[in-house]
Tab-separated table of C-alpha atoms in Angstrom:
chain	number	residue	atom	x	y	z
A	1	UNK	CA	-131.755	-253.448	47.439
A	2	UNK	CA	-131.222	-252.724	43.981
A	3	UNK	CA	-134.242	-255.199	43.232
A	4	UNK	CA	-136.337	-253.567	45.711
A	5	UNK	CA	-135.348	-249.987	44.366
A	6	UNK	CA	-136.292	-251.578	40.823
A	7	UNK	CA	-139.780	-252.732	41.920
A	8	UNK	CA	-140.704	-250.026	43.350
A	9	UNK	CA	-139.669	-247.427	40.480
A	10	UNK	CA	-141.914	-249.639	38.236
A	11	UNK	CA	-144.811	-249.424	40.690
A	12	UNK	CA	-145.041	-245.393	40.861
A	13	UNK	CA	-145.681	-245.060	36.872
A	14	UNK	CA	-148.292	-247.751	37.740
A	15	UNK	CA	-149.615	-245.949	40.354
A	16	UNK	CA	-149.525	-242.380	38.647
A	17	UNK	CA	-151.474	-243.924	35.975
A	18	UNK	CA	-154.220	-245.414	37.797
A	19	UNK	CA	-154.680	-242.283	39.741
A	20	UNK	CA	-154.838	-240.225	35.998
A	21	UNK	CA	-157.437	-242.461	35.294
A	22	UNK	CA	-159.567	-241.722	38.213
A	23	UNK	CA	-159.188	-238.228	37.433
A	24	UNK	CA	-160.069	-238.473	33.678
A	25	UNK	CA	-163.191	-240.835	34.137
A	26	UNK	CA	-164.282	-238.158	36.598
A	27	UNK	CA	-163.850	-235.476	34.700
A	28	UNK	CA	-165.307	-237.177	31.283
A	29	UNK	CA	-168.249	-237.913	33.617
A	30	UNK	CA	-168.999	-233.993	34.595
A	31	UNK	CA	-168.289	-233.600	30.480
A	32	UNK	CA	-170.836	-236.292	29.820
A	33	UNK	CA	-173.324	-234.434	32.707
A	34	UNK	CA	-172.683	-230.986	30.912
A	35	UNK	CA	-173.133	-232.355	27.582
A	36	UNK	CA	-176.444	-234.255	28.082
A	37	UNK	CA	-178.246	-230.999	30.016
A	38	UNK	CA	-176.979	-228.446	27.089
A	39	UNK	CA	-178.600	-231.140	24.763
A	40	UNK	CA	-181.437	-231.376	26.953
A	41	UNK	CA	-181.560	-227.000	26.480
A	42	UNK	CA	-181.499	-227.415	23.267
A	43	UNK	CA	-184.201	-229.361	22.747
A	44	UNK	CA	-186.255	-227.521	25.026
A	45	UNK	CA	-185.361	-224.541	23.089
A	46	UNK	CA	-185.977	-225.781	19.539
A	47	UNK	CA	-188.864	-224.138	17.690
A	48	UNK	CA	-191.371	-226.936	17.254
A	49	UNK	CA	-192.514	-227.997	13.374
A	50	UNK	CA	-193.870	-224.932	11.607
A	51	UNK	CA	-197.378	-225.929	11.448
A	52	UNK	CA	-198.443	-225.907	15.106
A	53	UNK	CA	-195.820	-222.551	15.537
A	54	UNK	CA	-199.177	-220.071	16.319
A	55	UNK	CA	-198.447	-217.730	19.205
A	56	UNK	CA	-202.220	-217.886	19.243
A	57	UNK	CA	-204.875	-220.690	18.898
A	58	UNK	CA	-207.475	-218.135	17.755
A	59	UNK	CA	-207.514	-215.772	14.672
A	60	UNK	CA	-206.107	-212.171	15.378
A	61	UNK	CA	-209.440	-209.630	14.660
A	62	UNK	CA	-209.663	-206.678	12.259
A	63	UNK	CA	-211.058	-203.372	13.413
A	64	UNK	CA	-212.030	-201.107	10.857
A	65	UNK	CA	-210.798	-197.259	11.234
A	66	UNK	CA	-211.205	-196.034	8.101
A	67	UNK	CA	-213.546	-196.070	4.676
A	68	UNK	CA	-213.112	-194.397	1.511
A	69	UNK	CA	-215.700	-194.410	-0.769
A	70	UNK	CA	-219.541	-193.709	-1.195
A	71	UNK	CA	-222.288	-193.911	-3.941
A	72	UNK	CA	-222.008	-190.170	-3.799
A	73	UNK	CA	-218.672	-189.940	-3.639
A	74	UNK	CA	-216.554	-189.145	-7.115
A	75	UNK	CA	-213.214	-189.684	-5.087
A	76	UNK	CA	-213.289	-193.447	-6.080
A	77	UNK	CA	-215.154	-194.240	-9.549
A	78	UNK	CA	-213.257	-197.077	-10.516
A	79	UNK	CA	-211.470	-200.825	-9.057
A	80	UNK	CA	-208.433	-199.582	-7.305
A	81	UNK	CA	-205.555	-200.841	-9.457
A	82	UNK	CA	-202.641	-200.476	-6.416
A	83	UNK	CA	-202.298	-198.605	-3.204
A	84	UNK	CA	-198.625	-197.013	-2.024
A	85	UNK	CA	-198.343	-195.112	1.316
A	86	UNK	CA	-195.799	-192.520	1.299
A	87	UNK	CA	-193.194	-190.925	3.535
A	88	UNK	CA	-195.396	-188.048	3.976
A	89	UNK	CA	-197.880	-190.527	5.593
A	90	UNK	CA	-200.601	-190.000	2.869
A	91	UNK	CA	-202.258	-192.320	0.422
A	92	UNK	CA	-201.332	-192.779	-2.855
A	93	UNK	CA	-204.167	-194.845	-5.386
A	94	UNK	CA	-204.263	-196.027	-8.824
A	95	UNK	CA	-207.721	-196.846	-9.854
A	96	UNK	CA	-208.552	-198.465	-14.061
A	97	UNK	CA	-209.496	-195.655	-16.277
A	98	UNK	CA	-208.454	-193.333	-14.256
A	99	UNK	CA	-205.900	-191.050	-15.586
A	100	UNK	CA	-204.139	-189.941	-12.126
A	101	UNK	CA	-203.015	-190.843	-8.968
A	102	UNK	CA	-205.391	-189.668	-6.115
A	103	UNK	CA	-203.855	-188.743	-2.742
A	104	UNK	CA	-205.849	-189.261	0.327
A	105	UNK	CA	-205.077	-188.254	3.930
A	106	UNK	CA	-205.231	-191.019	6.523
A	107	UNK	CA	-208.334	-189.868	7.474
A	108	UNK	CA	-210.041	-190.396	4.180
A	109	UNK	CA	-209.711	-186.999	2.450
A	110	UNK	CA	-208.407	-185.840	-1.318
A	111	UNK	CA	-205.307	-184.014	-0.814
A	112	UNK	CA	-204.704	-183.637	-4.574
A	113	UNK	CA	-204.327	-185.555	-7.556
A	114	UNK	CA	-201.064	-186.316	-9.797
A	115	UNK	CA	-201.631	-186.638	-13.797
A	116	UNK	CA	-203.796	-186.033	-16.730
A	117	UNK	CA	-204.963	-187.157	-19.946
A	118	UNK	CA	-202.157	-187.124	-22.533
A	119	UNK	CA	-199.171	-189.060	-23.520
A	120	UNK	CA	-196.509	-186.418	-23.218
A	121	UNK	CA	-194.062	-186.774	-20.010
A	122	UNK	CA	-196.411	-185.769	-16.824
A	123	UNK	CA	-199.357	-186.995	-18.476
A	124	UNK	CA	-200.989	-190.569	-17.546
A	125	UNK	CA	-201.878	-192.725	-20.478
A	126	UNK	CA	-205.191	-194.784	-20.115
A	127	UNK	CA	-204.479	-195.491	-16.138
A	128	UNK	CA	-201.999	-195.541	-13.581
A	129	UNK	CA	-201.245	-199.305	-13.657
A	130	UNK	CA	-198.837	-198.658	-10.122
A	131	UNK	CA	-197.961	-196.275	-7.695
A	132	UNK	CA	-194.879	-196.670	-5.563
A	133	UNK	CA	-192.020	-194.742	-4.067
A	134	UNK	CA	-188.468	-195.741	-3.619
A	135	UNK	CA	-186.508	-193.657	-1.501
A	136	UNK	CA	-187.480	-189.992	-2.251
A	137	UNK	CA	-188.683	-190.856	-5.767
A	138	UNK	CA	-192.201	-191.264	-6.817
A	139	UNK	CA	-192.661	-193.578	-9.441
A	140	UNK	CA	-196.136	-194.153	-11.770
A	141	UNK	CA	-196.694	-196.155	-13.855
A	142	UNK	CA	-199.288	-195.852	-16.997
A	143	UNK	CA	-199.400	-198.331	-19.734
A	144	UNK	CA	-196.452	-198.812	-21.045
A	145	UNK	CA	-194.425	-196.173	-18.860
A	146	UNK	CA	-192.766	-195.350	-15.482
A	147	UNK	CA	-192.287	-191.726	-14.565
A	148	UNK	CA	-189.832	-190.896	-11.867
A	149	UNK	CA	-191.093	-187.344	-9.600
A	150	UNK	CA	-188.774	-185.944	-7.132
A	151	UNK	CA	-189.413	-182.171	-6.747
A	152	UNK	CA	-192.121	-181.234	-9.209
A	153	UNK	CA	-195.359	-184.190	-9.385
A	154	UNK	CA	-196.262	-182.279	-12.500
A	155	UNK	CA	-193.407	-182.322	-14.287
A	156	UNK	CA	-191.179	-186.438	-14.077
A	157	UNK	CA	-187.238	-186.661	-13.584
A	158	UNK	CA	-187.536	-189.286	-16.229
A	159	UNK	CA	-189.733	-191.427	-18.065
A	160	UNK	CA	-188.760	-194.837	-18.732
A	161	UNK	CA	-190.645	-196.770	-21.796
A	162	UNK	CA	-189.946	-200.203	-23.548
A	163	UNK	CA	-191.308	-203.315	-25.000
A	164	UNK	CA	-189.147	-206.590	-25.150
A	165	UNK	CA	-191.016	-209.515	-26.382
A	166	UNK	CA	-190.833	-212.574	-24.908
A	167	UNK	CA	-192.216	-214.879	-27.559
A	168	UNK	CA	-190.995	-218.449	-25.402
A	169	UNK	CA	-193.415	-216.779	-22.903
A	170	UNK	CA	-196.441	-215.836	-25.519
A	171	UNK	CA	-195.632	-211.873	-24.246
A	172	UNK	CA	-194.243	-208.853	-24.109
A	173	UNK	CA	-192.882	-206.771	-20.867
A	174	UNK	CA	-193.462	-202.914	-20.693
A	175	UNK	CA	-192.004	-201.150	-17.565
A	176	UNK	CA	-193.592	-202.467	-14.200
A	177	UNK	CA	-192.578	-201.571	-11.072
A	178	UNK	CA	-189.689	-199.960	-9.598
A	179	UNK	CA	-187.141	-201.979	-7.334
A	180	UNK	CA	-185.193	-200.478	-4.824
A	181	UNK	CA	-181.864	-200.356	-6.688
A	182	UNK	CA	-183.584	-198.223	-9.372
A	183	UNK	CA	-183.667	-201.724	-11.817
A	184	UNK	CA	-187.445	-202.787	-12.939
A	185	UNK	CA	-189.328	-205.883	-13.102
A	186	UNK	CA	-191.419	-205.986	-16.109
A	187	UNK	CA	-195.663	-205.845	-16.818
A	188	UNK	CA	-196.674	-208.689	-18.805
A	189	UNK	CA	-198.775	-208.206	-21.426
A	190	UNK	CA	-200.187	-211.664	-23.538
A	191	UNK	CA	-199.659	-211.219	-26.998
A	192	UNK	CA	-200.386	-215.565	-27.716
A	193	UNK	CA	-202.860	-217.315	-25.633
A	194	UNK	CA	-202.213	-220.107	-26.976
A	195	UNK	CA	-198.627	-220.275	-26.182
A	196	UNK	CA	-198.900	-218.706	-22.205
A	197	UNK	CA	-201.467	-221.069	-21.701
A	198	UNK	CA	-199.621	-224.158	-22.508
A	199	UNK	CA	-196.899	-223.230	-19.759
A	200	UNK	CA	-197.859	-226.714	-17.723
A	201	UNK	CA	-194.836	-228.375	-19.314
A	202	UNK	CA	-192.906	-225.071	-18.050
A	203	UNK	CA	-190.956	-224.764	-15.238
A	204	UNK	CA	-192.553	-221.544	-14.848
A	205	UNK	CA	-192.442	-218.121	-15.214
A	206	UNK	CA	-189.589	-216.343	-15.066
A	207	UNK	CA	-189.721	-212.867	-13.347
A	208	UNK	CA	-186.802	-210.621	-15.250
A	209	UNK	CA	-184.953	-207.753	-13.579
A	210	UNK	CA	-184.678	-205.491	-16.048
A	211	UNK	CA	-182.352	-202.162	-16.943
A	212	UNK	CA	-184.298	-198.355	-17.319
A	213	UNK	CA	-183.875	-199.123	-21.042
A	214	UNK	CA	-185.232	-202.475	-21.005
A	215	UNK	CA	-182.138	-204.671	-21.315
A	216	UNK	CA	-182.651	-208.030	-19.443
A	217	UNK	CA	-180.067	-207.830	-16.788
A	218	UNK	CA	-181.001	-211.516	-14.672
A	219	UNK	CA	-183.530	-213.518	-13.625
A	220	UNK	CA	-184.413	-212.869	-10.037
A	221	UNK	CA	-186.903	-216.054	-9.696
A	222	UNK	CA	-188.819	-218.512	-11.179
A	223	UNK	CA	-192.528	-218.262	-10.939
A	224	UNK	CA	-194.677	-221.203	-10.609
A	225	UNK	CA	-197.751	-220.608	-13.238
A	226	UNK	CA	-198.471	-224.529	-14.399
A	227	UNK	CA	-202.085	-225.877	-15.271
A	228	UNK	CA	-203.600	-222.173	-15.371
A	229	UNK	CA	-205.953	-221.643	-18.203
A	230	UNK	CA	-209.009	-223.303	-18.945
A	231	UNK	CA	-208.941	-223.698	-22.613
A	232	UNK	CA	-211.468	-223.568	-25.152
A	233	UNK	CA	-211.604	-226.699	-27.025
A	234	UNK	CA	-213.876	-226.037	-29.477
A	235	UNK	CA	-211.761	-222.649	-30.430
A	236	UNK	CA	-208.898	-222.602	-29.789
A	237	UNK	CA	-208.513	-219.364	-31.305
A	238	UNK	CA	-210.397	-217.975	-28.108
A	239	UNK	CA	-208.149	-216.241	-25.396
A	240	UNK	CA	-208.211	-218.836	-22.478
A	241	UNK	CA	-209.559	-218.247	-19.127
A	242	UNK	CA	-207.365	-218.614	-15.787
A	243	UNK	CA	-208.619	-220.761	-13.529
A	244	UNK	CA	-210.870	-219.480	-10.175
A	245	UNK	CA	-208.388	-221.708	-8.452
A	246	UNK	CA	-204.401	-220.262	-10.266
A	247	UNK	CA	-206.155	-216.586	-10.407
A	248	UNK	CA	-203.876	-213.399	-10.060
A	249	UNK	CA	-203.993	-211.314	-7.362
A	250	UNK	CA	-206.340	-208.013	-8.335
A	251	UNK	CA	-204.135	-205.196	-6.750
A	252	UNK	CA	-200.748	-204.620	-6.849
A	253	UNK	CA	-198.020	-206.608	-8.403
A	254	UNK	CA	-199.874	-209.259	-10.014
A	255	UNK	CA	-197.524	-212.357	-10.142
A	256	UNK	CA	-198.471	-215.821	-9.116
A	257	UNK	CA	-197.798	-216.608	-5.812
A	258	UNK	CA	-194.932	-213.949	-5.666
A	259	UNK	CA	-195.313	-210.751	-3.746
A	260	UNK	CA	-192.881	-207.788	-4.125
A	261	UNK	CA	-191.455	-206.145	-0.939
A	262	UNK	CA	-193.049	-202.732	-0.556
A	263	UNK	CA	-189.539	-200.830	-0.784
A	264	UNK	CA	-188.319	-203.380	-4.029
A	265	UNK	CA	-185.758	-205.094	-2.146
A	266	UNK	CA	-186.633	-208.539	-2.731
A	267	UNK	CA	-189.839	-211.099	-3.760
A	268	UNK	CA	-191.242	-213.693	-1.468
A	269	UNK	CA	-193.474	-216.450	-3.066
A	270	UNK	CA	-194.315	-220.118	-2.848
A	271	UNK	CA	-191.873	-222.501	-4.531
A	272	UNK	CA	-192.495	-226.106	-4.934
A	273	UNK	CA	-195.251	-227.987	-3.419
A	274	UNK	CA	-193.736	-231.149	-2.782
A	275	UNK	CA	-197.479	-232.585	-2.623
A	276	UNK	CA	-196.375	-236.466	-2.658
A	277	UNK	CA	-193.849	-235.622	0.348
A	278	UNK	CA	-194.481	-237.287	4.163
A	279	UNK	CA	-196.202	-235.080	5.292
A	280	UNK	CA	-196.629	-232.529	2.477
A	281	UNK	CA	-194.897	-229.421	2.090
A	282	UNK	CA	-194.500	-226.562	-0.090
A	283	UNK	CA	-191.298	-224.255	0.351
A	284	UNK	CA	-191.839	-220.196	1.728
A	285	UNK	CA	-189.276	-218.428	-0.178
A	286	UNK	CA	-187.666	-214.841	-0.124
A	287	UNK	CA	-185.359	-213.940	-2.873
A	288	UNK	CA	-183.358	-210.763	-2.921
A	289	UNK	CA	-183.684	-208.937	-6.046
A	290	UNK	CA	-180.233	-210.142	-6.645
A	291	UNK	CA	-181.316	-213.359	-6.642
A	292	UNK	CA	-179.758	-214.352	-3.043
A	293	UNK	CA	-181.727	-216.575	-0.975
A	294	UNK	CA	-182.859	-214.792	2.088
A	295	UNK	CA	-185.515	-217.082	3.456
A	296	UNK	CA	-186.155	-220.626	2.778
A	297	UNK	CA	-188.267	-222.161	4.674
A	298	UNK	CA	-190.392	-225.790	4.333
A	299	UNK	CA	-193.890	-225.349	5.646
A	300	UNK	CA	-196.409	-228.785	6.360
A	301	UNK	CA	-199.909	-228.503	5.214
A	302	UNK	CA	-202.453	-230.826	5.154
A	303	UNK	CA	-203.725	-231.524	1.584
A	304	UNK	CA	-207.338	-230.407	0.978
A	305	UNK	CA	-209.615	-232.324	-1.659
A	306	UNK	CA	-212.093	-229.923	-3.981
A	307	UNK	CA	-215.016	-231.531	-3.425
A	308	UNK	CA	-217.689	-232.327	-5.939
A	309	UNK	CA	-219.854	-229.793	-4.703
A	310	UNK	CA	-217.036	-226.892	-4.720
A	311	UNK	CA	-216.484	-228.369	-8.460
A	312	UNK	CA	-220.142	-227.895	-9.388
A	313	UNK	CA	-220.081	-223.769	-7.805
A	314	UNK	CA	-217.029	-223.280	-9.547
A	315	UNK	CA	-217.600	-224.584	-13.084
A	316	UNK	CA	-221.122	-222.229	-12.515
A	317	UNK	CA	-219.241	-219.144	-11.269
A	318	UNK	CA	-216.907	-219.297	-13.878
A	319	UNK	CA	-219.631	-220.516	-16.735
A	320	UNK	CA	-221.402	-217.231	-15.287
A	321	UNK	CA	-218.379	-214.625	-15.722
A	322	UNK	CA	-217.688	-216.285	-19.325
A	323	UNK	CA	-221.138	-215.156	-20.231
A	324	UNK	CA	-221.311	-211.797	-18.683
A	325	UNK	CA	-223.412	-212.218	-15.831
A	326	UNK	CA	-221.398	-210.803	-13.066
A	327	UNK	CA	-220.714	-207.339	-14.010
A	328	UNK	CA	-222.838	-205.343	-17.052
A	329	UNK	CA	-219.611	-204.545	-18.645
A	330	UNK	CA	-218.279	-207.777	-19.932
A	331	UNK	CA	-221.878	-208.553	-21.098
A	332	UNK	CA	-222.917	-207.862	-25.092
A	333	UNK	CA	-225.755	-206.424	-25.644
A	334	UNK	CA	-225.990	-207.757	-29.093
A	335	UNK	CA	-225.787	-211.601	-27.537
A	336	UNK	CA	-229.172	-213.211	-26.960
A	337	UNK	CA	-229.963	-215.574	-24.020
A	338	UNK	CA	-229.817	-218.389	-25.762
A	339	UNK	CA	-226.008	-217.623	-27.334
A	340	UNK	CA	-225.325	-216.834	-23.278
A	341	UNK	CA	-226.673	-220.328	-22.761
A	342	UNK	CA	-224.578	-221.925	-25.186
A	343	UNK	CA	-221.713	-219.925	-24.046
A	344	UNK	CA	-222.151	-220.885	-20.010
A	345	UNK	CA	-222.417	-224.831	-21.229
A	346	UNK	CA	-219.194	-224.422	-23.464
A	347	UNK	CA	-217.481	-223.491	-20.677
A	348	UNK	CA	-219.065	-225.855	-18.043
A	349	UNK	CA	-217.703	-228.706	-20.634
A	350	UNK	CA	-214.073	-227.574	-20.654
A	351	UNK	CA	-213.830	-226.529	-17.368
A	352	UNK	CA	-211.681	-228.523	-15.064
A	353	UNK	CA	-210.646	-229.070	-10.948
A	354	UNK	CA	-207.206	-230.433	-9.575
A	355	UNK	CA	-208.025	-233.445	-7.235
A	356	UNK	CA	-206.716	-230.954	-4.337
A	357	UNK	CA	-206.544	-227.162	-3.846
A	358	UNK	CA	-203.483	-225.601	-4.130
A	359	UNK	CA	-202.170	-224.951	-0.639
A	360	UNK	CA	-201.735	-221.186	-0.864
A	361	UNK	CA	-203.740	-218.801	-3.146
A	362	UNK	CA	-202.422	-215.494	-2.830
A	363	UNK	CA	-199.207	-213.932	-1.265
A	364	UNK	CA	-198.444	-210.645	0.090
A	365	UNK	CA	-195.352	-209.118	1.624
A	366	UNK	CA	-196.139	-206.870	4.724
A	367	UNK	CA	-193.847	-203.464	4.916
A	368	UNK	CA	-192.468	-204.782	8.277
A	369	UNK	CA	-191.343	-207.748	7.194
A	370	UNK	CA	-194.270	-210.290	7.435
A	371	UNK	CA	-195.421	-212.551	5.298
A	372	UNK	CA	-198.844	-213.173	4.293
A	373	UNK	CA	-200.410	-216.176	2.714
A	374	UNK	CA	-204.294	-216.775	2.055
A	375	UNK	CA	-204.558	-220.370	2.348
A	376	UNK	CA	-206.966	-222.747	0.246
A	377	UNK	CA	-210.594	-221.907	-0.581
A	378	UNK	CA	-212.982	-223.053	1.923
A	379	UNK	CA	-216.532	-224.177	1.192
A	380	UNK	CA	-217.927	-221.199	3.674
A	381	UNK	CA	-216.376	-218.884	1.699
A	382	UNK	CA	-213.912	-217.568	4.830
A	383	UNK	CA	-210.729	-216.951	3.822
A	384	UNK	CA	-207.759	-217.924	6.059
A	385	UNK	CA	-204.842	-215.691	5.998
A	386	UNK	CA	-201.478	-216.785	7.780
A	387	UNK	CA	-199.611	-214.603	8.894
A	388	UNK	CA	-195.375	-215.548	9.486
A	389	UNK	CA	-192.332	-213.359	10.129
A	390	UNK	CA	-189.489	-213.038	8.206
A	391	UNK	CA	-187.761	-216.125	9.219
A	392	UNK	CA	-191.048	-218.287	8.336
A	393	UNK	CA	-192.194	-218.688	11.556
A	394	UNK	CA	-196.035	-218.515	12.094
A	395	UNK	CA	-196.899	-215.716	14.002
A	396	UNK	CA	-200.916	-215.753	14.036
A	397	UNK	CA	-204.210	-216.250	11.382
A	398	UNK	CA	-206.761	-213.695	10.118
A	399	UNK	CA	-210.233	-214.808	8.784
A	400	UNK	CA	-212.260	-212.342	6.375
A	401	UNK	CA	-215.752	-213.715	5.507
A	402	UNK	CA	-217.426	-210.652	4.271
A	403	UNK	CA	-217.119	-207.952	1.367
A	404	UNK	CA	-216.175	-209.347	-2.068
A	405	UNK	CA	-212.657	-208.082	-3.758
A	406	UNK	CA	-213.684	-208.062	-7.221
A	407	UNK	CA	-216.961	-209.071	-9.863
A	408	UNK	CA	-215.258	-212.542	-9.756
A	409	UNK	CA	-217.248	-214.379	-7.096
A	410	UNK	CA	-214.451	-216.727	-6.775
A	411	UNK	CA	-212.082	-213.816	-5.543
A	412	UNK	CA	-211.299	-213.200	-1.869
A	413	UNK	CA	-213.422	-211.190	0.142
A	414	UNK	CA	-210.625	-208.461	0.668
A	415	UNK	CA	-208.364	-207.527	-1.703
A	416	UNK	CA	-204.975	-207.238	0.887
A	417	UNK	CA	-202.911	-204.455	-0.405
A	418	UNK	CA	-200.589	-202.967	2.494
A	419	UNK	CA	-200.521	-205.037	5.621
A	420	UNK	CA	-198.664	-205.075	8.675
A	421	UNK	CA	-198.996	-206.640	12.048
A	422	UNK	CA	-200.871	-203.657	13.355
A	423	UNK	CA	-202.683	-202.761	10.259
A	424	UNK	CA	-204.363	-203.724	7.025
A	425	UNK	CA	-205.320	-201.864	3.807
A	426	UNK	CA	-207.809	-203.008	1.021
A	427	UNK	CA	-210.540	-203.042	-1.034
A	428	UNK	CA	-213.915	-204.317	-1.977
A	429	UNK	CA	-216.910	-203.554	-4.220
A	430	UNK	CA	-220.596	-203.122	-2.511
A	431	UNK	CA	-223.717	-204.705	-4.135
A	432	UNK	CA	-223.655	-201.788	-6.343
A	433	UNK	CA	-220.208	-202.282	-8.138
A	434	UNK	CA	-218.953	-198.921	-5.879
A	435	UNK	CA	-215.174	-199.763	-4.654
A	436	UNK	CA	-213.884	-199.473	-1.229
A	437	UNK	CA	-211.026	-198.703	0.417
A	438	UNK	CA	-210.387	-199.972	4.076
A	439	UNK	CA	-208.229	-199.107	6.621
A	440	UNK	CA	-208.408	-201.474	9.565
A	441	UNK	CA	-206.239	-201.964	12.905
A	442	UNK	CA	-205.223	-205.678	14.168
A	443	UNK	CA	-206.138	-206.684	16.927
A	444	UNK	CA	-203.510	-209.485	18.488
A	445	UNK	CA	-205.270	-210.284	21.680
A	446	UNK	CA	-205.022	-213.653	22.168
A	447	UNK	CA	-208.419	-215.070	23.830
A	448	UNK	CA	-207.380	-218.662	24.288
């Protein structure tokens, strides 16, 4: 009995056991079911890779609302330098030579203009170089000044004015523009050719936030700005020419590939291009101006070759714009042809092409967040603008192929100042050198 009662106390553990095991196999099954579908989700839910992330296969339109500008117009006489709107929903414009901010309604009329002649605090020396506001403050910017307005346009809260050298750089920074802390990022002025253009050993730029009195308070980023000039190797003495390929923007905050946001909180640019990679990349950054790294974001492109024919038009555009023949103003009248001819083949001879375009030419940061990027130079002459959110997912594409944003031929068609996704501000020049400004509306309806 005792055997019995023995043999039978060492068969229930045995059988509790077996029947846990049932149990647990069951239950790690419906575990192994739940875990494979939420996978399964996942994966379904994953944004695919960033280059085939278009809510659209065809290219959002622009619808033009609004021009400024006329041949008998005197409201726009010269290249608009920068464009700001303000929260009283009018247009503020800095045009070269100009000594004054304009202020247009949205519907294309002069409300009033801010500045004069002089150098005395209210005054505008030369041109406004910028026009911004952060806040409630309105701040210009002239030459080598910022001047803060809050209540009175005619009379500034404070005028800021510096000059640090930078002589690792080749430069010197004046006041810029104004970031949305109240700090400044600097305007670059080349004091030694010969030392910015040799920046291809360089890591790059580096764009300085900087104190109301000029102190160099840290470095928000690092701009990319290698292989930019084409140099003159018969003088060296001459100031070098950027390339039609590394070119600034010609409006606004001219840094390469870096765009500031409208209300100065932070910079988005292109970082490396990791050319060699499989596939290719280059990173979409956006940098607070405190240097913390809000978006970064690896984007695929395919690389583009510059063909022997696009090598030919731009060694001729930019022999052409060396000697003058683009606009009468950079032209001497004291030159004859023949010193233009020797001039166009000097720089034919030194000029130079990358064996493939740089994947993005220009950036631009829209005031709702967006990020724009012209893509590489085509041979039509259409530029391709991409247009991705703030988290660096592609959203859409814009093609311009008319208008010209500058005398350069090599330029974009529109220079992009203030964009959105519902709207776009720019400019352009006519066949008569008159500038534009253009207001137009986007038009997101996808036609498959």
């Amino acid at each position: 009995m005792a055997g019995r009662r023995l043999r039978m106390l060492s068969r229930r553990p045995q059988f509790s056991v077996r029947f846990w095991d049932a149990e647990f196999e069951k239950e790690r099954s419906k575990a192994g079911v739940r875990l494979l579908t939420l996978l399964f989700v996942l994966l379904l839910c994953a944004p695919p890779p960033i280059h085939s992330q278009d809510a659209c296969p065809t290219p959002w339109r622009l619808d033009e609302v609004l021009r400024i500008g006329s041949v008998e117009s005197t409201d726009l006489v010269a290249s608009v330098l920068d464009l700001a709107l303000g929260p009283d929903s009018v247009l503020y414009v800095a045009q070269a030579m100009v000594p004054a901010v304009t202020v247009f309604s949205l519907d294309g009329q002069v409300l009033r203009r801010i500045g004069r002649a002089g150098n005395g605090p209210g005054d505008i020396q030369l041109s406004v170089t910028g026009v911004g506001w952060i806040g409630d403050t309105l701040w210009v910017a002239d030459l080598n000044r910022i001047q803060l307005f809050r209540t009175n346009e005619r009379v500034p809260e404070q005028v800021i004015q510096f000059s640090r050298g930078v002589p690792e750089e080749g430069s010197r920074l004046a006041p810029g523009r104004m970031l949305a802390d109240g700090t400044l990022v600097g305007r670059r002025r080349i004091t030694d050719g010969r030392v910015f253009s040799s920046r291809g050993a360089n890591p790059g730029l580096a764009l300085r936030r900087l104190s109301r009195s000029g102190e160099v308070l840290d470095t928000i980023a690092m701009m990319g700005w290698s292989g930019n000039a084409v140099e003159n190797e018969r003088d060296p003495r001459l100031f070098p020419g950027r390339h039609p390929l590394r070119d600034l923007p010609v409006i606004g905050f001219r840094g390469p590939l870096t765009a500031l946001k409208p209300d100065g909180s932070a910079v988005v640019q292109i970082g490396k291009v990791h050319e060699d990679a499989t596939p290719p990349t280059f990173d979409l950054l956006a940098i607070s101006i405190h240097g913390d790294t809000l978006l970064n974001r690896s984007v695929e492109y395919e690389p583009r070759e510059v063909t022997s024919a696009m090598e030919r038009r731009l060694a001729d555009e930019y022999a052409g714009w060396r000697a003058g023949d683009y606009a009468s103003s950079t032209r001497s009248p004291q030159l004859t042809e023949s010193t233009l001819e020797r001039r166009r083949r000097a720089a034919r001879r030194v000029f130079w092409v990358p064996e493939y375009h740089p994947p993005v030419r220009q950036v631009v940061a829209g005031t709702d967040g967006t990020i724009w990027l012209l893509r590489e130079m085509r041979e039509d002459r259409v530029d391709l603008w991409e247009i991705y959110d703030s988290d660096g997912t592609r959203e859409g594409t814009i093609e311009v192929g008319h208008g010209r944003s500058s005398l350069r031929p090599w330029h974009p068609r529109l220079a992009v100042a203030l964009v959105s996704r519902n709207e776009v501000w720019g400019t352009t020049f006519d066949e008569y050198e008159v500038p534009y400004i253009h207001r137009y509306l986007v038009d997101r309806t996808c036609t498959p």
